Short mmCIF file of C-alpha atoms and ligand atoms in Angstrom, two decimals:
data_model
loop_
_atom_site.label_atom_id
_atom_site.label_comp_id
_atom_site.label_asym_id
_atom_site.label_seq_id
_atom_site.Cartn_x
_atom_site.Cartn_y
_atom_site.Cartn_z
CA UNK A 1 43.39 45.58 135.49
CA UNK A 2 44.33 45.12 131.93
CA UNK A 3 45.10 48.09 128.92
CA UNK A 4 43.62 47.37 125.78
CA UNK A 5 46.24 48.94 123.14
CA UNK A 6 45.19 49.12 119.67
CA UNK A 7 45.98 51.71 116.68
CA UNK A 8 43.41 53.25 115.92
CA UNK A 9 43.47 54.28 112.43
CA UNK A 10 41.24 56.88 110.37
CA UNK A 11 40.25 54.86 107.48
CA UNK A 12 39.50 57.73 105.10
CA UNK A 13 43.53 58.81 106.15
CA UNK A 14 44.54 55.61 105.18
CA UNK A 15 42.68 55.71 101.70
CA UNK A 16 44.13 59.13 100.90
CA UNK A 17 47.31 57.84 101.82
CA UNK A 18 47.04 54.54 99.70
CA UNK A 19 46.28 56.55 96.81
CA UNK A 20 49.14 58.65 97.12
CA UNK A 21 51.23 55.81 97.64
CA UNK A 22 50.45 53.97 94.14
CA UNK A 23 50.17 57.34 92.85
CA UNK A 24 53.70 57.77 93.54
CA UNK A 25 54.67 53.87 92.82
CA UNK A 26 53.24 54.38 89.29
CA UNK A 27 55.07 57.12 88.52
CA UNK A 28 51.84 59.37 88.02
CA UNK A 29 51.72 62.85 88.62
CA UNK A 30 50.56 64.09 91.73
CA UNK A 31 47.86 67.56 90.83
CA UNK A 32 46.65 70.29 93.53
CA UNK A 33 43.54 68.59 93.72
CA UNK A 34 44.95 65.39 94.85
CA UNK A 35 45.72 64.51 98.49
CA UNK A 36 49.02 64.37 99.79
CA UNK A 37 50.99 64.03 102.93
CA UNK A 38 51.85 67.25 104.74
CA UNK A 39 55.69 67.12 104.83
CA UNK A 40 54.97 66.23 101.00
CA UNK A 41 53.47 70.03 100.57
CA UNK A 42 55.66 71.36 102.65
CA UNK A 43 58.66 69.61 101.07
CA UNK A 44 57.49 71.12 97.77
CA UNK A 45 56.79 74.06 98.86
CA UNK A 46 60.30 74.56 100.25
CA UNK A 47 62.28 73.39 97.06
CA UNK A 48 59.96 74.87 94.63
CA UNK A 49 59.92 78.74 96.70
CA UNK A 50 63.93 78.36 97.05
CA UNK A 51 64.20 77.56 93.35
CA UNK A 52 61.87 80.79 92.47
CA UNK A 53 63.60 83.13 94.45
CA UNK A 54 67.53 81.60 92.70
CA UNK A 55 65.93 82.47 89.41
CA UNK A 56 65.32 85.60 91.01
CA UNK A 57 67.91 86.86 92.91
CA UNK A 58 69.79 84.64 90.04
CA UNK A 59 69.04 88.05 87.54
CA UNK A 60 71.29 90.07 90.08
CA UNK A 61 75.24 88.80 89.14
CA UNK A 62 74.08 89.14 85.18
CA UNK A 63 72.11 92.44 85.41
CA UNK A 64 75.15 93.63 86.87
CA UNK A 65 76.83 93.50 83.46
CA UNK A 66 73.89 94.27 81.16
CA UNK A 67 75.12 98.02 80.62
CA UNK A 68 78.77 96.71 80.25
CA UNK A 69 78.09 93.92 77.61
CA UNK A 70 80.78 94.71 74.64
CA UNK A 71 78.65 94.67 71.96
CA UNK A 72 75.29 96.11 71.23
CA UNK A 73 74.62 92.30 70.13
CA UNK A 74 75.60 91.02 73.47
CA UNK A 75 73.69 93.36 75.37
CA UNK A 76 70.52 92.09 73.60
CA UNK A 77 71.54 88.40 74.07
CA UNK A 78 72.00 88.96 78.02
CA UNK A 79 68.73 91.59 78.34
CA UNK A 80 67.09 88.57 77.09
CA UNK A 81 68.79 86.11 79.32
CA UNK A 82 68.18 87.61 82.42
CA UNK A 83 64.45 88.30 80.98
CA UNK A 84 64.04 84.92 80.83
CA UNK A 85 65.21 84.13 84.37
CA UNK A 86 62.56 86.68 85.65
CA UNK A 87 59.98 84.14 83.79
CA UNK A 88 61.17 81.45 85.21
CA UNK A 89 60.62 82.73 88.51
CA UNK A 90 57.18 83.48 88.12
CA UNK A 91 56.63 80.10 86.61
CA UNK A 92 57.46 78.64 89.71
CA UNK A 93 55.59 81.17 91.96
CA UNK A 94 52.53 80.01 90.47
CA UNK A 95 53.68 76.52 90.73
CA UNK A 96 54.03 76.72 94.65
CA UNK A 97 50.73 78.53 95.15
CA UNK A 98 48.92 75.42 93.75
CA UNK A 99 49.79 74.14 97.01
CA UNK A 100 48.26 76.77 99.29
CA UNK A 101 51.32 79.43 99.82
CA UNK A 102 50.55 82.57 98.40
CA UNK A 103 53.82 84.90 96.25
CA UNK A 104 53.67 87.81 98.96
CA UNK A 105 54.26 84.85 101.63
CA UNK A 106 57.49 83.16 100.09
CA UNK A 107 58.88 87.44 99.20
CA UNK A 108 58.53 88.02 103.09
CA UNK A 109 60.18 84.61 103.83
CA UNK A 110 63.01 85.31 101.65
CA UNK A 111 63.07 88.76 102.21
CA UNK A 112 63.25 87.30 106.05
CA UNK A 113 66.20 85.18 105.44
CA UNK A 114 63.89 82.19 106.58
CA UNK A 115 63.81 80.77 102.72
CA UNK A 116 66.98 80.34 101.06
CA UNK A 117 68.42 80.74 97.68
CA UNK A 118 70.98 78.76 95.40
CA UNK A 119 74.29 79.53 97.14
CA UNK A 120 76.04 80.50 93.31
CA UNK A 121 74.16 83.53 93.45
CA UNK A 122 76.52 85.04 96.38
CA UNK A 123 79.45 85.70 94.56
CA UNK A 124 80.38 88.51 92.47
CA UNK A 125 80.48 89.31 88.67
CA UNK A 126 83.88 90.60 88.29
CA UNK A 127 84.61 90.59 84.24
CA UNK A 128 83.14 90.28 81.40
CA UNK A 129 84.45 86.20 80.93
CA UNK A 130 81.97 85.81 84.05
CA UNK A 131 78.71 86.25 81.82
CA UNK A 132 80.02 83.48 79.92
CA UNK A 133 81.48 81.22 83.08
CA UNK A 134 77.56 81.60 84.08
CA UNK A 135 76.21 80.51 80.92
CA UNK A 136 77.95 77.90 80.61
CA UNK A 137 78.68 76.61 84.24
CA UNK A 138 76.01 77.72 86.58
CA UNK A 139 73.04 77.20 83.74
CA UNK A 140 75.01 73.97 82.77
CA UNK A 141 74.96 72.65 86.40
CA UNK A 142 71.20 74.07 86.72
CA UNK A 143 70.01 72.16 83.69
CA UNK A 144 71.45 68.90 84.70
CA UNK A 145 69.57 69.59 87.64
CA UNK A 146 66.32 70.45 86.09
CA UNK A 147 66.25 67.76 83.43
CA UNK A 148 65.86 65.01 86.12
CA UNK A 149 63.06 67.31 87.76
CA UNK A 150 60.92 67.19 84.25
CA UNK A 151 59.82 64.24 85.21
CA UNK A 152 59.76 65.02 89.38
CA UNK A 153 56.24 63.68 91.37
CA UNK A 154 54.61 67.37 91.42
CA UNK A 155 53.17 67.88 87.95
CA UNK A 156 52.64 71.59 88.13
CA UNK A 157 56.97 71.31 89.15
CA UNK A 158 57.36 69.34 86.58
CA UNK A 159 55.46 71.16 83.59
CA UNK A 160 57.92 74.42 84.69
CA UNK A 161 60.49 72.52 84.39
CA UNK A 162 59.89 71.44 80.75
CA UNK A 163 60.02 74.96 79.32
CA UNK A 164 62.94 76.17 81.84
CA UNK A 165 65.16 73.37 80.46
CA UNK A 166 64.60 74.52 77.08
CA UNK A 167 65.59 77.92 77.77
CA UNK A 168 68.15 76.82 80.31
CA UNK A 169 69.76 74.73 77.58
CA UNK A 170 69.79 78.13 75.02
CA UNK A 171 71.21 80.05 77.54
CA UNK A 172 74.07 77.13 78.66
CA UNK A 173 75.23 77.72 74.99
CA UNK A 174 75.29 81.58 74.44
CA UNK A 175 77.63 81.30 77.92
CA UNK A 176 80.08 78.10 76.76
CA UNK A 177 79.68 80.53 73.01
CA UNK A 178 81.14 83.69 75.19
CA UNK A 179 83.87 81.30 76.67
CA UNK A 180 84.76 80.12 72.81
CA UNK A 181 85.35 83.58 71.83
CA UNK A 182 87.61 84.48 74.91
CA UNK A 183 89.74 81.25 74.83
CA UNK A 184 90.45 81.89 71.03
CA UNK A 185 90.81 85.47 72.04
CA UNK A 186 93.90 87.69 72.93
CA UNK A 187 96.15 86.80 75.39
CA UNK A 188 94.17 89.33 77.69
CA UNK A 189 91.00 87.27 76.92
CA UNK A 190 92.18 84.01 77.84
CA UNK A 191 93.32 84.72 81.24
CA UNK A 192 89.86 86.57 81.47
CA UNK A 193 88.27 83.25 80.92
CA UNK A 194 90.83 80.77 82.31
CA UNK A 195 90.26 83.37 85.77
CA UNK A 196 86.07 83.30 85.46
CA UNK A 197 86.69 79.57 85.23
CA UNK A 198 89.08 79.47 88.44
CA UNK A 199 86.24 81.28 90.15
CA UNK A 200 83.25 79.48 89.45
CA UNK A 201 84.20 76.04 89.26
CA UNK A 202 83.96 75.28 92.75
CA UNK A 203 80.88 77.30 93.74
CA UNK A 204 79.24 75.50 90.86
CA UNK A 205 79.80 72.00 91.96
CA UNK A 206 78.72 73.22 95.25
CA UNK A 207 75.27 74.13 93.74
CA UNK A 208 73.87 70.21 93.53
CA UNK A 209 73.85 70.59 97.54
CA UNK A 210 75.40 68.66 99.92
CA UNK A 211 77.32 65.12 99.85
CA UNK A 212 74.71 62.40 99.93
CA UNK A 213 75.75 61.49 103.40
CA UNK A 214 75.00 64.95 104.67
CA UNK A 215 71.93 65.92 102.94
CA UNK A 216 68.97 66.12 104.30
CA UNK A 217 66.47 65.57 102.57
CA UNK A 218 67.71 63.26 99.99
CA UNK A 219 66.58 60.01 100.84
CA UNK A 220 62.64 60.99 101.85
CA UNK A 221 62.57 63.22 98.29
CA UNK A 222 63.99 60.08 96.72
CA UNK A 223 61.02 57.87 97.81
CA UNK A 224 58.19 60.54 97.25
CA UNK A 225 59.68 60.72 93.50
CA UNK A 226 60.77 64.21 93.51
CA UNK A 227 64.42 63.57 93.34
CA UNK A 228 64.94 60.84 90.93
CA UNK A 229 68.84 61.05 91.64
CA UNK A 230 71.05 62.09 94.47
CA UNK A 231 73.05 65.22 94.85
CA UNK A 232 76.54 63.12 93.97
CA UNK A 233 74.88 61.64 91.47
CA UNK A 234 74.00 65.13 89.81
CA UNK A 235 77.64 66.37 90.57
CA UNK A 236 79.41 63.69 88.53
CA UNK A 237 76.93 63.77 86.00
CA UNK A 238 77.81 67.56 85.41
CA UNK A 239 81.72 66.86 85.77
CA UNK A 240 82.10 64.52 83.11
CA UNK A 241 80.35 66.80 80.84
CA UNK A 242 82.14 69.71 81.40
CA UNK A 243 85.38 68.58 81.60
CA UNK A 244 85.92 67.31 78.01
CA UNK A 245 84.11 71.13 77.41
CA UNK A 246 86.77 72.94 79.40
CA UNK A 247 89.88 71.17 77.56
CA UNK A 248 88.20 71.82 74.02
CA UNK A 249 88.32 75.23 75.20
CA UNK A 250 92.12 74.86 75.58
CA UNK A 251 91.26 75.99 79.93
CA UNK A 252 92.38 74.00 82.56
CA UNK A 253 90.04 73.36 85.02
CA UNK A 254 91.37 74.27 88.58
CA UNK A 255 91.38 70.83 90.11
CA UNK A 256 94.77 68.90 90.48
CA UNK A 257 92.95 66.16 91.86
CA UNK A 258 90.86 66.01 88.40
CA UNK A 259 91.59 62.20 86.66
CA UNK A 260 89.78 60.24 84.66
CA UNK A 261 88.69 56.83 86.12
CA UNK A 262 88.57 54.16 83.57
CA UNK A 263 87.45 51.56 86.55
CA UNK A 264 84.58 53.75 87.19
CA UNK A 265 84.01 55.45 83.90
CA UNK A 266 83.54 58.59 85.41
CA UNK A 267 86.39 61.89 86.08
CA UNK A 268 87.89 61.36 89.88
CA UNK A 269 87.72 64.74 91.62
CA UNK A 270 89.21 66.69 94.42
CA UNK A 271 87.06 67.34 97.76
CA UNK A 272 84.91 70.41 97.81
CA UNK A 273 85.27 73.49 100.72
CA UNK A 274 82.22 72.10 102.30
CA UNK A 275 82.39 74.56 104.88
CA UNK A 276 82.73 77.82 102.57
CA UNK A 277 79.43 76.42 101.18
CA UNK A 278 77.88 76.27 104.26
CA UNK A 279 79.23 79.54 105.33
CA UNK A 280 77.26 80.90 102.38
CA UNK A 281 74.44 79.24 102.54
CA UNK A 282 73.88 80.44 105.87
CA UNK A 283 74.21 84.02 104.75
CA UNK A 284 77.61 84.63 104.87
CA UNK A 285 79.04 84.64 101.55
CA UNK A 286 80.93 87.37 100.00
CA UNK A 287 78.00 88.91 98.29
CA UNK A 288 74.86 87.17 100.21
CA UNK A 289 73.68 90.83 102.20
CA UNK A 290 74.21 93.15 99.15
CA UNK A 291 71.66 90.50 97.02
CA UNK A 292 69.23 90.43 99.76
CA UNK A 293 69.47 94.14 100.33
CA UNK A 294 68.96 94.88 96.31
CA UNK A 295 66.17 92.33 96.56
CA UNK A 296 64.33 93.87 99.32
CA UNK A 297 64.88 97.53 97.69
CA UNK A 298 63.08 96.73 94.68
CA UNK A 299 59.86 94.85 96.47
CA UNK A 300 59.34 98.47 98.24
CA UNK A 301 60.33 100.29 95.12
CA UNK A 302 57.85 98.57 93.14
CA UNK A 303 54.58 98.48 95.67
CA UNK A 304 52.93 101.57 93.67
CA UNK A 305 53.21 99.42 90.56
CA UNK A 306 51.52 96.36 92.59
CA UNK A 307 49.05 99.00 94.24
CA UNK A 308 48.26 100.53 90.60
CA UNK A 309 47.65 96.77 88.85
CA UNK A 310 45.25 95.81 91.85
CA UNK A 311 43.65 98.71 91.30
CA UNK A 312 43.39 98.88 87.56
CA UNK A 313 41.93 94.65 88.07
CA UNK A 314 39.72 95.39 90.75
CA UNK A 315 37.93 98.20 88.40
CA UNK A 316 38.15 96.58 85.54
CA UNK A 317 36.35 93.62 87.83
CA UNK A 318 33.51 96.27 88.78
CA UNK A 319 33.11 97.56 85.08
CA UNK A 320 32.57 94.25 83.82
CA UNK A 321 29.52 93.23 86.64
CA UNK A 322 28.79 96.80 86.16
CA UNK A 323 28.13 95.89 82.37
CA UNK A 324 26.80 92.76 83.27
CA UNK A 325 24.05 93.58 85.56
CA UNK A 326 22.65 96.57 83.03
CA UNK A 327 21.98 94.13 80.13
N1 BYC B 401 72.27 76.61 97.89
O1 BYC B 401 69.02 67.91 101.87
P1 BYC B 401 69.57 68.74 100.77
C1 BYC B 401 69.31 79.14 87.62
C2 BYC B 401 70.27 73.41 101.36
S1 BYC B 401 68.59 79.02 89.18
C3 BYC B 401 71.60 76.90 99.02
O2 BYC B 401 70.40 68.03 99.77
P2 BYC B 401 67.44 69.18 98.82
C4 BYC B 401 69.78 80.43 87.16
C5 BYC B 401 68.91 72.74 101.26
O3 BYC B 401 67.90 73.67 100.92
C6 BYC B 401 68.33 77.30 89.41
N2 BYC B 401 71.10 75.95 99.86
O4 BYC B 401 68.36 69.55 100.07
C7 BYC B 401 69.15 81.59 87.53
C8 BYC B 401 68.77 72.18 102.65
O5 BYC B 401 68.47 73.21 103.58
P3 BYC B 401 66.98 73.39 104.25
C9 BYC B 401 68.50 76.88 90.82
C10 BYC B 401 71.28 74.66 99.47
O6 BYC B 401 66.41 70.21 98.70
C11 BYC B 401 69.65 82.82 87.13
C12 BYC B 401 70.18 71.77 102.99
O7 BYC B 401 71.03 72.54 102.17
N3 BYC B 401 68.11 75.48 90.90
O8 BYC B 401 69.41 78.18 86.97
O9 BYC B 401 66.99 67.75 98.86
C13 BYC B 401 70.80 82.90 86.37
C14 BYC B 401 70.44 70.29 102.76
O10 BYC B 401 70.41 69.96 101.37
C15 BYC B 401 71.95 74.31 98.29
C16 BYC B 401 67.35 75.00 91.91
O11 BYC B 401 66.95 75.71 92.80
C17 BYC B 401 72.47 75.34 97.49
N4 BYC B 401 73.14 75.11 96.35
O12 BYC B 401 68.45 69.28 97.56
C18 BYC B 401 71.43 81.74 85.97
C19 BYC B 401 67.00 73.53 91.84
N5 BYC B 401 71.97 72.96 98.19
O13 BYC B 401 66.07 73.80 103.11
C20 BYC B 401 70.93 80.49 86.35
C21 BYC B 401 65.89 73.11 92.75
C22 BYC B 401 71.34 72.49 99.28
O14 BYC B 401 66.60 72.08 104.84
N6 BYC B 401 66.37 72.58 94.00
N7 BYC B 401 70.94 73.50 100.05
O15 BYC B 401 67.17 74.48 105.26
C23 BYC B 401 66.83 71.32 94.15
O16 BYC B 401 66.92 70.55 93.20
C24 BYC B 401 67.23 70.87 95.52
O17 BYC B 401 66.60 71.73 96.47
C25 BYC B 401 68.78 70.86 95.76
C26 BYC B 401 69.06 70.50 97.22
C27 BYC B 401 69.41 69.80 94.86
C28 BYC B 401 69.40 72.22 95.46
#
């Protein structure tokens, strides 16, 4: 007796699919509406939720310093900084519920430990020359970041991202401004910012993810167009940046590997603790449980104002087809 084996293929699937597909290959946008591939959604779903919840939990290292600022000037400058990381956030909420995940779902998975959050955010705000190390390094890396994900496959991702960037970009130079002022500072001031430097340099290189080698995700986000270039790719980008910033700043940046590669054109630089990052990552970093635990607090702190605006909406809902039926 003989099998018969054939494929048997759902030809509306394979429609939906070849529309994705040139979708993709033309470098058009895919919408809500639009069909896509499952792991696509859930792909998006996953970066987009884990780059809300860094915004965030991002507000927590900078809030920390908002009633410390040294100027009255300063303090407005970083109110409005960390304001505008709280937009961002909700920005990309909505942008992940266009794909069928709803804001109260991604809280509870972060608040869960299941979704994660950028790994920068775990470590502490110790001085003043910190605000300014964020600015400059942790927005800097984030923008370089978010300017290839403008133009990532996802439109409502990459509409965000246009506005973020802009702010991003404002906020990158009130940070490298803070730095200015410290390096041409007192003595005292300098090794403030030389030590903020020390401190975040490494964590923020760490922040484009792992090597290519070891990332996961890289090459399938690569094809669906929502990375347009790889993690190292990002990383060098941001190094050869900064470092001309750092020595105009008269810092040294804390790398003795650090060299400029006139083969390559790019800065050579010294291997990253890939396993502190991961230690982090996976929750234990020197500051991961006190963010989470903040984080948590002020969801069940703030469920009477959530309870008060759904009830406010749902009456003003009933007034309005109360009005509506009577004329
Ligand atoms: N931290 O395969 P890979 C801001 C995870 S906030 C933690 O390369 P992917 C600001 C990764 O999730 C801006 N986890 O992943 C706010 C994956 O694990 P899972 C923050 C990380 O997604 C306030 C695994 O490692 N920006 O600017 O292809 C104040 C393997 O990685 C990290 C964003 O969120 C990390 N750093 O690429 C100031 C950008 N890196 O999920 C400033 C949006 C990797 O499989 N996100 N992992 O368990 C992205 O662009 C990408 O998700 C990444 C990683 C480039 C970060």
């Amino acid at each position: 007796m003989y099998h018969v084996c054939m494929t048997i293929t759902d030809p509306v699937q394979t429609d939906h699919e070849a529309r994705f597909d040139a979708l993709i290959d033309g470098g058009h946008k895919i919408e809500p509406r639009d069909w896509m591939p499952e792991a696509y959604r859930k792909t998006m779903i996953r970066q987009i939720a884990q780059h809300a919840h860094s915004e965030v939990i991002g507000q927590q290292p900078e809030g920390n310093w908002i009633t410390r600022a040294p100027t009255l000037q300063r303090k407005a400058i970083l109110i409005a900084k960390v304001q505008d990381e709280a937009g961002h956030g909700l920005y990309l909420y909505s942008a992940a519920e266009t794909l069928g995940v709803s804001r109260d779902e991604m809280n509870d998975l972060l608040h869960r430990g299941v979704q994660k959050y950028s790994s920068i955010f775990n470590y502490p705000t110790l001085s003043w020359a910190d605000m300014g190390a964020i600015g400059w390094l942790v927005d800097g890396a984030a923008i370089t970041n978010q300017v290839m994900l403008t133009r990532t496959s996802y439109g409502p991702y990459a509409r965000a991202m246009i506005r973020i960037c802009k702010e991003e970009s404002f906020h990158q130079r009130q940070g490298y401004e803070i730095m200015l002022e410290l390096a041409n500072g007192t003595e005292e001031q300098r090794d403030m910012a030389q030590d903020a430097l020390d401190r975040f340099w490494w964590p923020s290189l760490a922040m484009f993810g792992p090597p290519d080698a070891d990332s996961t995700h890289t090459e399938q986000s690569m094809a669906w167009g929502i990375k347009l270039e790889t993690n190292d790719e990002l990383r060098q980008k941001f190094v050869d940046m900064t470092v001309p910033q750092a020595r105009y700043l008269g810092l040294s940046v804390p790398d003795p590997d650090l060299v400029w590669n006139d083969e390559r054109g790019h800065f050579d630089f010294g291997d990253i603790d890939w396993d502190e990052f991961w230690r982090v990552v996976r929750g234990d970093g020197p500051c991961n449980r006190e963010r989470v635990a903040h984080k948590r607090k002020a969801w069940d702190d703030g469920a009477w104002v959530r309870e008060a605006a759904a009830a406010h909406a749902a009456k003003r809902t009933s007034d309005l087809a109360g009005k509506g039926t009577s004329t």
